[in-house]
């Protein structure tokens, strides 16, 4: 919905300067709000009269409405304290989310009024539902694939349940290899950036179509320019098919690596850091660029959706399985006999399990001074 500018009706004071002459255009930012429903039903819509300077974003997949939530994208004046109105089925709404946190709102009859803080830059990630697990030199981004939210290239048709289950396992299998090889500590110590392990979204947040199904493990360079992003594609059998690599911020063509071809990620110092190779069977080898590789193979007949076996040099093989309880917000990862439990907010994916050890008392010697 686009608003027409309102013309002034009163004649300007002849002695007053023309405020429009030379006035800079108002800077704007893009904001995505998520309205979470406590029951399925119709959604809400932006009330343009509540903010004449705001504009609804009309591009594909920036707005959404499903049984879980309504997602609304609006362009608003930058760094202004605003109250935005929304009409529709307001009785079904119990949370309003910006980025990864809640915003205050109040009900005014048939409307909801949301208090928006001064926003300095685009804030567009509220449509995402992913949990971030942070470790030394590494971040694992686990996307929660909810059929109720499917959109974009995944709207309608067969939901990629096998591919998503395979991605779940492969993300944590790569994490296990990174741990056993000491890659996270290595890139952190050398100042090479952060390893990013990711899967794929199925709900097209902010038009991130993220298809066909794939996983990532890339080294985000400081400043991001130069980051080589591999896309390890997953077939409907739960096995890897090929890898397509692009480079951020540089005029470099994409490269495709077939099964059996190795791809080495390069650090900002020009040296190889680690190597991936999809095997002839559709399995995955991963290791330091100057050393032997860990072998990651399916644990059963269903491809990686059945689990994975991670075998690194000098280590006993480890079996990885993953279960994601979307309804209760519980992600369970089994590594042999070790069961890890990650609890998260089902509406945002935000990790609610503790992730840091509380500091000891001030009199306790910690070896840092």
Short mmCIF file of N, CA, C and O in Angstrom, two decimals, residues 86-146:
data_model
loop_
_atom_site.label_atom_id
_atom_site.label_comp_id
_atom_site.label_asym_id
_atom_site.label_seq_id
_atom_site.Cartn_x
_atom_site.Cartn_y
_atom_site.Cartn_z
N UNK A 86 -1.88 -1.20 13.58
CA UNK A 86 -2.20 -2.38 12.75
C UNK A 86 -3.62 -2.81 13.06
O UNK A 86 -4.03 -2.87 14.23
N UNK A 87 -4.36 -3.10 12.01
CA UNK A 87 -5.75 -3.51 12.15
C UNK A 87 -5.90 -4.96 11.69
O UNK A 87 -4.97 -5.56 11.17
N UNK A 88 -7.09 -5.51 11.87
CA UNK A 88 -7.35 -6.89 11.45
C UNK A 88 -7.70 -7.76 12.64
O UNK A 88 -8.34 -7.30 13.59
N UNK A 89 -7.25 -9.01 12.59
CA UNK A 89 -7.58 -9.96 13.67
C UNK A 89 -6.61 -9.78 14.84
O UNK A 89 -5.78 -10.65 15.12
N UNK A 90 -6.74 -8.66 15.51
CA UNK A 90 -5.78 -8.32 16.56
C UNK A 90 -5.92 -9.22 17.78
O UNK A 90 -4.98 -9.37 18.57
N UNK A 91 -7.08 -9.84 17.97
CA UNK A 91 -7.28 -10.68 19.14
C UNK A 91 -6.41 -11.93 19.13
O UNK A 91 -6.17 -12.53 20.18
N UNK A 92 -5.92 -12.33 17.95
CA UNK A 92 -5.09 -13.53 17.87
C UNK A 92 -3.62 -13.25 18.19
O UNK A 92 -2.84 -14.18 18.32
N UNK A 93 -3.22 -11.98 18.31
CA UNK A 93 -1.81 -11.61 18.47
C UNK A 93 -1.43 -11.55 19.94
O UNK A 93 -2.13 -10.91 20.75
N UNK A 94 -0.31 -12.19 20.30
CA UNK A 94 0.15 -12.09 21.69
C UNK A 94 1.61 -11.63 21.83
O UNK A 94 2.06 -11.31 22.93
N UNK A 95 2.34 -11.55 20.70
CA UNK A 95 3.71 -11.03 20.74
C UNK A 95 3.96 -10.23 19.47
O UNK A 95 3.42 -10.56 18.39
N UNK A 96 4.81 -9.20 19.58
CA UNK A 96 5.30 -8.48 18.42
C UNK A 96 6.82 -8.45 18.52
O UNK A 96 7.38 -8.03 19.54
N UNK A 97 7.49 -8.93 17.45
CA UNK A 97 8.94 -9.13 17.50
C UNK A 97 9.63 -8.27 16.46
O UNK A 97 9.20 -8.19 15.29
N UNK A 98 10.70 -7.62 16.87
CA UNK A 98 11.62 -6.90 15.99
C UNK A 98 12.99 -7.54 16.17
O UNK A 98 13.45 -7.69 17.30
N UNK A 99 13.65 -7.90 15.05
CA UNK A 99 14.90 -8.66 15.13
C UNK A 99 14.66 -9.89 16.02
O UNK A 99 13.79 -10.68 15.72
N UNK A 100 15.40 -10.04 17.12
CA UNK A 100 15.23 -11.23 17.96
C UNK A 100 14.54 -10.96 19.28
O UNK A 100 14.55 -11.82 20.17
N UNK A 101 13.92 -9.78 19.44
CA UNK A 101 13.32 -9.44 20.72
C UNK A 101 11.92 -8.88 20.60
O UNK A 101 11.44 -8.54 19.50
N UNK A 102 11.25 -8.76 21.76
CA UNK A 102 9.85 -8.33 21.79
C UNK A 102 9.74 -6.81 21.89
O UNK A 102 10.56 -6.15 22.55
N UNK A 103 8.72 -6.28 21.24
CA UNK A 103 8.37 -4.87 21.34
C UNK A 103 7.10 -4.71 22.17
O UNK A 103 6.19 -5.55 22.11
N UNK A 104 7.00 -3.60 22.93
CA UNK A 104 5.74 -3.34 23.64
C UNK A 104 4.64 -2.92 22.66
O UNK A 104 4.91 -2.28 21.65
N UNK A 105 3.42 -3.31 22.97
CA UNK A 105 2.27 -2.88 22.17
C UNK A 105 1.05 -2.78 23.06
O UNK A 105 1.02 -3.31 24.18
N UNK A 106 0.08 -2.07 22.59
CA UNK A 106 -1.17 -1.95 23.33
C UNK A 106 -2.34 -2.11 22.36
O UNK A 106 -2.18 -1.96 21.15
N UNK A 107 -3.48 -2.44 22.90
CA UNK A 107 -4.68 -2.60 22.09
C UNK A 107 -5.55 -1.36 22.21
O UNK A 107 -5.78 -0.86 23.32
N UNK A 108 -5.99 -0.87 21.08
CA UNK A 108 -6.92 0.26 21.04
C UNK A 108 -8.12 -0.15 20.19
O UNK A 108 -8.10 0.00 18.96
N UNK A 109 -9.12 -0.70 20.83
CA UNK A 109 -10.30 -1.16 20.10
C UNK A 109 -9.94 -2.25 19.11
O UNK A 109 -9.44 -3.32 19.49
N UNK A 110 -10.14 -1.97 17.82
CA UNK A 110 -9.89 -2.97 16.78
C UNK A 110 -8.47 -2.87 16.21
O UNK A 110 -8.19 -3.41 15.16
N UNK A 111 -7.58 -2.15 16.94
CA UNK A 111 -6.21 -1.98 16.44
C UNK A 111 -5.20 -2.42 17.49
O UNK A 111 -5.50 -2.45 18.69
N UNK A 112 -4.00 -2.72 17.02
CA UNK A 112 -2.83 -2.86 17.87
C UNK A 112 -1.90 -1.69 17.54
O UNK A 112 -1.70 -1.37 16.37
N UNK A 113 -1.35 -1.07 18.58
CA UNK A 113 -0.40 0.01 18.39
C UNK A 113 0.95 -0.45 18.93
O UNK A 113 1.07 -0.81 20.10
N UNK A 114 1.95 -0.47 18.05
CA UNK A 114 3.28 -0.97 18.37
C UNK A 114 4.22 0.21 18.59
O UNK A 114 4.30 1.11 17.75
N UNK A 115 4.93 0.21 19.71
CA UNK A 115 5.93 1.24 19.99
C UNK A 115 7.25 0.82 19.36
O UNK A 115 7.88 -0.15 19.77
N UNK A 116 7.65 1.58 18.33
CA UNK A 116 8.89 1.28 17.61
C UNK A 116 9.99 2.20 18.11
O UNK A 116 9.84 3.42 18.09
N UNK A 117 11.13 1.64 18.53
CA UNK A 117 12.23 2.49 18.98
C UNK A 117 12.89 3.19 17.80
O UNK A 117 12.67 2.81 16.65
N UNK A 118 13.73 4.21 18.04
CA UNK A 118 14.50 4.80 16.95
C UNK A 118 15.40 3.73 16.32
O UNK A 118 16.23 3.13 17.00
N UNK A 119 15.22 3.48 15.04
CA UNK A 119 15.95 2.41 14.35
C UNK A 119 17.06 3.04 13.51
O UNK A 119 16.77 3.80 12.59
N UNK A 120 18.34 2.73 13.80
CA UNK A 120 19.44 3.39 13.08
C UNK A 120 19.75 2.80 11.72
O UNK A 120 20.30 3.48 10.85
N UNK A 121 19.42 1.51 11.52
CA UNK A 121 19.73 0.83 10.26
C UNK A 121 18.68 -0.23 10.01
O UNK A 121 17.90 -0.57 10.91
N UNK A 122 18.64 -0.77 8.78
CA UNK A 122 17.65 -1.79 8.45
C UNK A 122 17.62 -2.88 9.52
O UNK A 122 18.68 -3.38 9.95
N UNK A 123 16.42 -3.24 9.95
CA UNK A 123 16.23 -4.29 10.95
C UNK A 123 15.23 -5.28 10.37
O UNK A 123 14.02 -5.12 10.51
N UNK A 124 15.74 -6.32 9.69
CA UNK A 124 14.88 -7.13 8.81
C UNK A 124 14.84 -8.61 9.17
O UNK A 124 14.24 -9.39 8.44
N UNK A 125 15.45 -9.03 10.27
CA UNK A 125 15.61 -10.47 10.50
C UNK A 125 14.47 -11.11 11.29
O UNK A 125 14.55 -12.31 11.59
N UNK A 126 13.44 -10.37 11.65
CA UNK A 126 12.38 -10.94 12.49
C UNK A 126 11.69 -12.13 11.84
O UNK A 126 11.16 -13.00 12.54
N UNK A 127 11.69 -12.20 10.51
CA UNK A 127 11.05 -13.32 9.83
C UNK A 127 11.83 -14.61 9.93
O UNK A 127 11.29 -15.69 9.64
N UNK A 128 13.07 -14.55 10.34
CA UNK A 128 13.88 -15.76 10.45
C UNK A 128 13.50 -16.55 11.70
O UNK A 128 13.06 -15.98 12.70
N UNK A 129 13.68 -17.87 11.64
CA UNK A 129 13.50 -18.74 12.80
C UNK A 129 14.72 -19.66 12.84
O UNK A 129 14.73 -20.74 12.25
N UNK A 130 15.77 -19.21 13.51
CA UNK A 130 17.03 -19.95 13.53
C UNK A 130 17.68 -19.79 14.89
O UNK A 130 17.57 -18.74 15.53
N UNK A 131 18.37 -20.84 15.32
CA UNK A 131 19.10 -20.83 16.59
C UNK A 131 20.59 -20.74 16.31
O UNK A 131 21.11 -21.47 15.46
N UNK A 132 21.28 -19.85 17.01
CA UNK A 132 22.72 -19.66 16.83
C UNK A 132 23.47 -20.26 18.02
O UNK A 132 23.21 -19.90 19.17
N UNK A 133 24.39 -21.15 17.71
CA UNK A 133 25.22 -21.79 18.72
C UNK A 133 26.65 -21.31 18.50
O UNK A 133 27.23 -21.56 17.44
N UNK A 134 27.18 -20.57 19.46
CA UNK A 134 28.47 -19.89 19.31
C UNK A 134 29.55 -20.65 20.08
O UNK A 134 29.37 -20.98 21.26
N UNK A 135 30.65 -20.94 19.39
CA UNK A 135 31.80 -21.59 19.99
C UNK A 135 33.05 -20.84 19.55
O UNK A 135 32.98 -19.99 18.65
N UNK A 136 34.20 -21.11 20.14
CA UNK A 136 35.42 -20.39 19.73
C UNK A 136 35.68 -20.49 18.22
O UNK A 136 35.80 -21.58 17.67
N UNK A 137 35.70 -19.34 17.55
CA UNK A 137 35.99 -19.29 16.13
C UNK A 137 34.90 -19.82 15.22
O UNK A 137 35.13 -19.97 14.01
N UNK A 138 33.70 -20.09 15.75
CA UNK A 138 32.67 -20.75 14.95
C UNK A 138 31.28 -20.35 15.43
O UNK A 138 31.04 -20.19 16.63
N UNK A 139 30.36 -20.21 14.48
CA UNK A 139 28.94 -20.03 14.78
C UNK A 139 28.17 -21.05 13.94
O UNK A 139 28.36 -21.13 12.72
N UNK A 140 27.31 -21.82 14.60
CA UNK A 140 26.42 -22.74 13.90
C UNK A 140 25.02 -22.12 13.90
O UNK A 140 24.48 -21.79 14.95
N UNK A 141 24.48 -21.93 12.70
CA UNK A 141 23.14 -21.36 12.54
C UNK A 141 22.19 -22.48 12.15
O UNK A 141 22.24 -22.99 11.03
N UNK A 142 21.30 -22.86 13.07
CA UNK A 142 20.40 -23.99 12.85
C UNK A 142 19.02 -23.47 12.51
O UNK A 142 18.34 -22.87 13.35
N UNK A 143 18.59 -23.68 11.28
CA UNK A 143 17.29 -23.21 10.81
C UNK A 143 16.20 -24.22 11.17
O UNK A 143 16.38 -25.42 11.00
N UNK A 144 15.07 -23.71 11.66
CA UNK A 144 13.97 -24.58 12.06
C UNK A 144 12.94 -24.62 10.93
O UNK A 144 12.25 -23.62 10.66
N UNK A 145 12.86 -25.74 10.25
CA UNK A 145 12.01 -25.87 9.07
C UNK A 145 10.60 -26.26 9.50
O UNK A 145 10.33 -27.41 9.86
N UNK A 146 9.70 -25.31 9.46
CA UNK A 146 8.32 -25.51 9.89
C UNK A 146 7.41 -25.53 8.67
O UNK A 146 7.29 -24.53 7.95
#
